[in-house]
Amino acid sequence: MTDVVPSRSSLAARLDQLPFTRRHGRLLTGSGVGWALDAMDVGLISFILAALAQQWDLSKAESGWIASVGFIGMALGASLGGLLADRFGRRQVFALTLLVYGIATGASALAGGITVLLALRFLVGLGLGAELPVASTYVSEFAPARIRGRLIVILEAFWAVGWTAAALIGYFVIPASDDGWRWAFALGAIPAVYALVIRWGLPESPRWLASRGRLAEAERIVSRFEADADIVSAPATPPAAPSRPALTTASRLSTLWASEFRVRTLCLWLVWFCVNFAYYGAFIWIPSILVDAGYDLVRSFGFTLLITLAQLPGYAVAAWLIEVWGRRVTLSVFLVGSAASAVLFGSATGDAAIIGTGMALSFFNLGAWGALYAVTPEIYPTSVRATGSGWAAGVGRIASIIAPVLVPVLLVAGGVELLFVVFAAFFIVAAVAAWGLVDKRGQSLDDR
């Protein structure tokens, strides 16, 4: 009997019909730990900045550039990483990016001055920026359609785990000695080791393999998932006439602005820009803002730790609602909640008010992030999915470059109140733009 190669559509349908299996769990956890380590790195810089500002006598402008230079690397990394993932595969790029930023973070522990630290933070950002959109694309391409959004929000929830780890390191390690910040950076080198686990322990995306014509490899991977679920697949059908996916860098980029996708691309870029501006402007500077308000370093870090803990319930609620309300409603509601919380935090006085409004901001903002990462890879076909996700993230990183540098200017102009009103305005713009996105709750991914 002659073996019949499965079609791309049959492979996609089989992936969508799977129950959640142990292999899904390993894939989600393996990708999520990498995500958590990324968050730990980004979170650490907010605590390290507060310590270095005192130890190195940094100006606000210098502190802002230490924060922003990593985001310059992230903008380039996100744009390049998406293109590379569509060209060479999700898994390889995922592992490489973890390796690059893990080594650069470890080397930052040896920095003797601001120039060296700036160079290393750029390299950290280059790796980190590429990893996040690739990871969400990778998991979304394995997830069954009925729970895809929920799994991506759970993946994003690993960010809260990593940021909480950063807050714990900030609270216990950084203030412990003058070299505490160096030990914090050294802990960030863990991803360099974990990259090897990612590279050899996880399968390539069957959807990407199928889009490259490697149907037999994709079939083997899908069959392993089916075996875990005790599913015997139906006999393979002959392949349908192949579609014409974007196969070059130029065609991938032009596809994002084709008539079918230009509105969703524009709205997606606007949401990413606004959410990045408000999130990184706020959370990178919160420990330093609290120090300037008269709280000592340890107390400031303690408040930030409590605020950070509210991220996990934010993700949990978003993970539930995203398959009940859909992507656009969930995203816009959490963005409006973020705007209200920002205004309240900016005018809060007293310990209880600062912690309470900060936790509300953390809850809504990170729930919005979960919904945004869920919707982003869904709105593009497989042939440009990582490119579309990467470029949206890259545009967002432009805002994260601007925000930490602009924060000191806004603080001088109008204080904390003005700063957080500006953040609230960005959240509202993002909430409106979210309605220009396509909601694919429960639908199959576009495998063109």
XYZ file of C-alpha atoms in Angstrom:
448
model
C 0.000 0.000 0.000
C 1.336 3.447 -0.897
C 1.625 5.956 1.924
C -0.343 9.147 1.322
C 1.196 12.361 2.576
C -1.283 14.296 4.733
C -2.493 17.692 3.641
C -1.809 20.869 5.584
C -5.529 21.300 6.258
C -5.888 17.802 7.703
C -2.898 18.322 10.022
C -4.341 21.630 11.246
C -7.760 20.071 11.852
C -6.210 17.246 13.863
C -4.301 19.729 16.021
C -7.493 21.718 16.672
C -9.471 18.607 17.657
C -6.967 17.339 20.225
C -7.743 17.432 23.938
C -5.177 19.023 26.215
C -2.459 16.363 26.583
C 0.698 15.891 28.615
C 2.674 16.996 25.576
C 0.728 20.256 25.521
C 1.559 20.656 29.202
C 5.278 20.073 28.619
C 5.296 22.477 25.696
C 3.427 25.156 27.651
C 5.670 24.741 30.700
C 8.861 24.618 28.639
C 7.947 27.798 26.794
C 6.570 29.400 29.953
C 9.738 28.929 31.999
C 11.655 30.709 29.252
C 9.021 33.483 29.403
C 9.364 33.711 33.193
C 13.130 34.033 32.925
C 12.631 36.837 30.402
C 10.328 38.632 32.826
C 12.849 38.193 35.609
C 15.461 39.944 33.490
C 13.194 42.869 32.568
C 11.951 43.176 36.133
C 15.413 43.126 37.643
C 16.469 46.281 35.837
C 13.810 48.337 37.651
C 15.251 47.268 41.020
C 18.875 47.497 39.888
C 18.271 51.038 38.615
C 17.113 52.192 42.042
C 20.288 50.739 43.612
C 22.714 51.946 40.915
C 21.254 55.462 41.010
C 22.511 55.697 44.600
C 25.740 53.711 44.209
C 26.938 55.268 40.939
C 25.279 58.654 41.595
C 23.354 58.435 38.321
C 21.276 61.292 36.990
C 17.648 60.679 36.007
C 18.670 60.891 32.346
C 21.393 58.247 32.785
C 18.982 55.968 34.625
C 16.449 56.438 31.854
C 18.971 55.419 29.196
C 19.982 52.275 31.088
C 16.314 51.277 30.998
C 15.702 52.398 27.419
C 18.765 50.952 25.686
C 17.504 47.440 26.386
C 14.259 48.346 24.649
C 16.161 49.612 21.601
C 17.613 46.104 21.374
C 14.148 44.643 21.955
C 12.661 46.643 19.079
C 15.294 45.335 16.672
C 15.138 41.828 18.141
C 11.362 41.561 17.859
C 11.347 42.647 14.210
C 14.242 40.387 13.204
C 13.156 37.468 15.382
C 9.749 37.224 13.744
C 11.265 37.207 10.261
C 13.839 34.580 11.271
C 11.177 32.390 12.898
C 9.104 32.390 9.703
C 12.236 31.528 7.730
C 14.087 29.023 9.935
C 11.468 27.764 12.391
C 10.069 28.702 15.788
C 12.080 26.382 18.044
C 15.563 27.292 16.765
C 14.995 31.033 17.069
C 13.394 30.586 20.500
C 16.497 28.786 21.805
C 18.991 31.166 20.186
C 17.343 34.255 21.656
C 17.355 32.780 25.154
C 21.056 31.998 24.788
C 21.980 35.499 23.579
C 20.236 37.430 26.294
C 21.152 34.980 29.066
C 24.890 35.320 28.362
C 24.648 39.113 28.033
C 22.758 39.384 31.330
C 25.366 37.300 33.139
C 28.136 39.461 31.681
C 26.354 42.573 32.974
C 27.306 41.452 36.484
C 30.913 42.347 35.627
C 30.168 45.841 34.273
C 32.426 48.480 35.789
C 30.772 51.558 34.343
C 27.743 52.908 32.565
C 29.169 52.574 29.022
C 29.787 48.830 29.309
C 26.438 48.315 31.019
C 24.627 50.159 28.212
C 26.275 47.950 25.562
C 25.373 44.753 27.405
C 21.796 45.867 28.036
C 21.416 46.427 24.286
C 22.467 42.813 23.632
C 20.102 41.593 26.350
C 17.264 43.446 24.662
C 18.172 42.037 21.258
C 17.688 38.477 22.501
C 14.716 39.209 24.718
C 12.827 41.174 22.080
C 13.008 38.296 19.617
C 11.947 35.621 22.095
C 8.559 36.843 23.310
C 6.601 37.085 20.014
C 8.202 33.853 18.793
C 7.135 31.990 21.949
C 3.496 33.109 21.701
C 3.416 32.198 18.005
C 4.931 28.794 18.778
C 2.418 27.857 21.483
C -0.579 29.200 19.530
C 0.274 26.899 16.618
C 0.012 23.807 18.836
C -3.027 24.858 20.884
C -6.488 23.372 20.134
C -8.774 26.091 18.768
C -11.329 25.966 21.602
C -8.714 26.752 24.300
C -6.043 28.562 22.292
C -6.653 31.981 23.813
C -6.699 30.568 27.323
C -3.382 28.741 26.825
C -1.676 31.879 25.520
C -2.872 33.880 28.539
C -1.545 31.112 30.788
C 1.761 31.303 28.896
C 1.813 35.060 29.493
C 1.040 34.419 33.179
C 4.537 32.985 33.515
C 5.595 36.626 33.153
C 4.112 37.288 36.594
C 6.123 34.391 38.014
C 9.330 35.848 36.591
C 8.531 39.387 37.691
C 7.738 38.121 41.186
C 11.124 36.344 41.209
C 12.707 39.666 40.211
C 10.864 41.411 43.045
C 12.093 38.779 45.534
C 15.670 39.185 44.288
C 15.209 42.938 44.470
C 13.965 42.719 48.022
C 16.396 40.149 49.443
C 19.540 40.218 47.270
C 20.117 43.723 45.897
C 19.995 45.645 49.208
C 22.091 42.998 51.001
C 25.448 44.425 49.856
C 27.058 46.890 47.481
C 27.474 44.009 45.009
C 23.853 42.900 45.355
C 22.979 44.208 41.899
C 25.859 42.159 40.417
C 24.485 38.985 42.000
C 21.055 39.873 40.586
C 22.493 40.076 37.075
C 24.383 36.814 37.579
C 21.111 35.048 38.378
C 19.827 36.284 35.037
C 22.353 34.048 33.268
C 20.156 31.008 33.998
C 18.400 31.285 30.597
C 21.689 30.517 28.829
C 21.579 27.011 30.313
C 17.844 26.655 29.836
C 18.227 27.421 26.105
C 19.750 23.984 25.605
C 16.671 22.364 27.160
C 14.419 24.367 24.830
C 16.472 23.486 21.747
C 16.482 19.733 22.269
C 13.406 19.124 24.374
C 10.572 20.683 22.357
C 9.242 19.842 18.862
C 9.091 22.221 15.931
C 5.691 23.685 15.029
C 3.846 21.269 12.681
C 2.047 24.201 11.088
C 5.366 25.833 10.210
C 6.800 22.523 8.945
C 3.721 22.015 6.762
C 3.990 25.560 5.397
C 7.533 24.705 4.277
C 6.395 21.506 2.572
C 7.844 19.236 5.286
C 4.571 17.350 5.727
C 6.078 14.019 6.789
C 7.881 15.671 9.743
C 4.713 17.528 10.699
C 2.747 14.259 10.540
C 5.132 12.547 12.989
C 4.778 15.344 15.536
C 0.970 15.484 15.299
C 0.801 11.683 15.589
C 2.758 11.799 18.870
C 0.222 14.228 20.315
C -2.621 12.001 19.147
C -0.951 8.948 20.676
C -0.830 10.733 24.030
C -4.591 11.265 23.745
C -5.244 7.679 22.555
C -6.517 8.998 19.233
C -6.110 7.007 16.040
C -6.105 9.439 13.135
C -8.150 8.823 10.044
C -6.318 7.790 6.868
C -4.468 10.683 5.328
C -6.063 12.456 2.400
C -4.185 13.617 -0.672
C -2.834 17.137 -0.356
C -4.989 19.960 -1.605
C -3.626 22.393 -4.146
C -0.947 24.371 -2.312
C -1.629 27.952 -1.335
C 0.909 30.618 -1.993
C 2.408 31.615 1.366
C 4.813 34.516 1.637
C 8.269 33.000 1.210
C 10.582 36.032 1.113
C 11.254 38.837 3.578
C 9.807 41.429 1.210
C 6.638 39.433 0.590
C 6.116 38.790 4.306
C 6.377 42.485 5.131
C 4.165 43.556 2.221
C 1.521 40.991 3.228
C 1.065 42.785 6.564
C -0.215 45.805 4.615
C -2.265 43.947 1.982
C -5.914 45.024 1.837
C -6.996 42.024 3.933
C -4.656 42.819 6.807
C -3.882 46.554 6.804
C -6.614 47.647 9.242
C -5.804 44.925 11.742
C -2.055 45.636 11.399
C -2.571 49.359 12.017
C -4.803 48.745 15.045
C -2.492 46.051 16.412
C 0.552 48.310 16.151
C -1.339 51.112 17.904
C -2.386 48.832 20.776
C 1.144 47.486 21.165
C 2.612 51.010 21.149
C 0.212 52.398 23.749
C 0.356 49.408 26.120
C 4.165 49.316 26.007
C 4.395 53.043 26.710
C 2.139 52.924 29.756
C 3.367 49.601 31.147
C 7.111 50.167 30.933
C 6.861 53.837 31.796
C 5.071 52.897 35.010
C 6.616 49.632 36.158
C 10.254 50.399 35.361
C 10.016 53.587 37.418
C 7.715 52.616 40.314
C 10.560 51.567 42.700
C 12.458 54.802 41.980
C 9.297 56.925 42.293
C 8.644 55.414 45.721
C 12.244 56.110 46.797
C 11.855 59.739 45.664
C 8.614 59.901 47.685
C 10.635 59.239 50.846
C 10.500 55.468 51.192
C 13.829 53.742 51.755
C 15.113 51.195 49.249
C 13.967 48.095 51.149
C 10.471 49.466 51.806
C 10.126 50.609 48.190
C 11.043 47.126 46.974
C 8.619 45.588 49.477
C 5.736 47.696 48.144
C 6.688 46.754 44.582
C 6.678 43.069 45.519
C 3.105 43.331 46.847
C 2.002 45.213 43.728
C 3.616 42.546 41.543
C 1.722 39.700 43.244
C -1.551 41.105 41.836
C -0.412 40.138 38.339
C -1.272 36.455 38.822
C -5.008 36.927 39.570
C -5.120 39.403 36.662
C -3.888 36.711 34.313
C -6.225 34.108 35.835
C -9.331 36.229 35.274
C -8.222 37.151 31.736
C -7.569 33.472 30.925
C -11.137 32.627 31.891
C -12.826 35.605 30.239
C -10.980 35.376 26.927
C -12.869 32.221 25.971
C -16.151 33.574 27.434
C -16.210 37.194 26.234
C -13.762 36.828 23.358
C -10.496 38.606 22.636
C -11.597 42.163 21.855
C -14.015 42.611 24.763
C -11.588 41.123 27.289
C -8.685 43.231 26.013
C -10.640 46.491 25.980
C -12.198 45.954 29.439
C -8.812 45.284 31.018
C -7.341 48.342 29.272
C -10.118 50.595 30.606
C -9.509 49.107 34.073
C -5.805 49.903 33.646
C -6.625 53.518 32.790
C -8.801 53.987 35.875
C -6.192 52.342 38.109
C -3.422 54.570 36.706
C -5.331 57.743 37.592
C -5.987 56.456 41.113
C -2.364 55.379 41.641
C -1.063 58.753 40.501
C -3.129 60.562 43.149
C -2.739 57.977 45.948
C -1.288 59.000 49.307
C -0.523 56.733 52.239
C 0.739 53.183 52.304
C -2.612 51.416 51.908
C -3.734 53.588 48.980
C -0.420 53.219 47.153
C -0.407 49.441 47.556
C -4.128 49.030 46.742
C -4.161 51.174 43.606
C -0.807 49.737 42.514
C -2.203 46.219 42.807
C -5.260 47.238 40.753
C -2.980 48.665 38.057
C -0.948 45.460 38.090
C -4.098 43.282 37.926
C -5.689 45.037 34.950
C -2.501 45.832 33.046
C -1.155 42.291 33.063
C -4.565 40.842 32.237
C -4.559 43.130 29.196
C -1.095 41.873 28.243
C -2.368 38.296 28.348
C -5.257 39.111 26.012
C -2.962 41.055 23.660
C -0.509 38.186 23.330
C -3.420 35.811 22.683
C -4.947 37.841 19.853
C -1.716 38.907 18.120
C -0.613 35.641 16.438
C -4.197 34.676 15.585
C -4.812 37.485 13.116
C -2.154 36.463 10.568
C -1.611 33.370 8.362
C 1.082 30.825 9.285
C 3.478 32.054 6.589
C 3.664 35.537 8.184
C 2.456 34.827 11.738
C 5.802 35.291 13.513
C 6.663 38.259 11.272
C 3.359 39.965 12.095
C 3.731 39.255 15.807
C 7.375 40.333 15.819
C 6.802 43.612 14.016
C 3.872 44.497 16.266
C 6.105 43.853 19.273
C 8.921 45.821 17.611
C 6.675 48.866 17.137
C 5.620 48.489 20.753
C 9.244 48.512 21.846
C 9.663 51.945 20.280
C 7.250 53.158 22.946
C 9.174 51.312 25.647
C 12.326 53.141 24.485
C 10.626 56.518 24.693
C 8.709 56.026 27.950
C 11.566 55.540 30.478
C 13.371 58.587 29.050
C 10.221 60.715 29.001
C 9.184 59.837 32.570
C 11.709 62.235 34.230
C 10.489 65.060 31.954
C 6.851 64.439 32.893
C 7.731 64.196 36.585
C 9.375 67.634 36.425
C 6.477 69.091 34.423
C 3.586 67.907 36.561
C 4.683 65.309 39.097
C 3.371 61.804 39.583
C -0.237 62.868 39.007
C 0.418 64.147 35.467
C 2.594 61.130 34.669
C -0.125 58.604 35.433
C -2.844 60.638 33.708
C -0.700 60.403 30.559
C -0.406 56.641 31.059
C -4.208 56.431 31.459
C -4.706 58.283 28.169
C -2.506 55.744 26.370
C -4.533 52.890 27.859
C -7.791 54.465 26.596
C -6.417 54.880 23.061
C -5.385 51.207 23.120
C -8.853 50.151 24.313
C -10.471 51.909 21.344
C -7.938 50.499 18.837
C -8.583 46.957 20.119
C -11.931 46.991 18.301
C -10.124 47.042 14.958
C -8.673 43.582 15.609
C -10.131 40.284 14.404
C -11.604 38.037 17.101
C -10.969 34.363 16.296
C -12.308 32.820 19.484
C -12.882 29.100 18.868
C -11.866 29.346 15.193
C -9.026 27.550 13.434
C -5.847 29.444 12.627
C -5.301 30.624 9.055
C -2.771 28.138 7.640
C -2.044 29.900 4.372
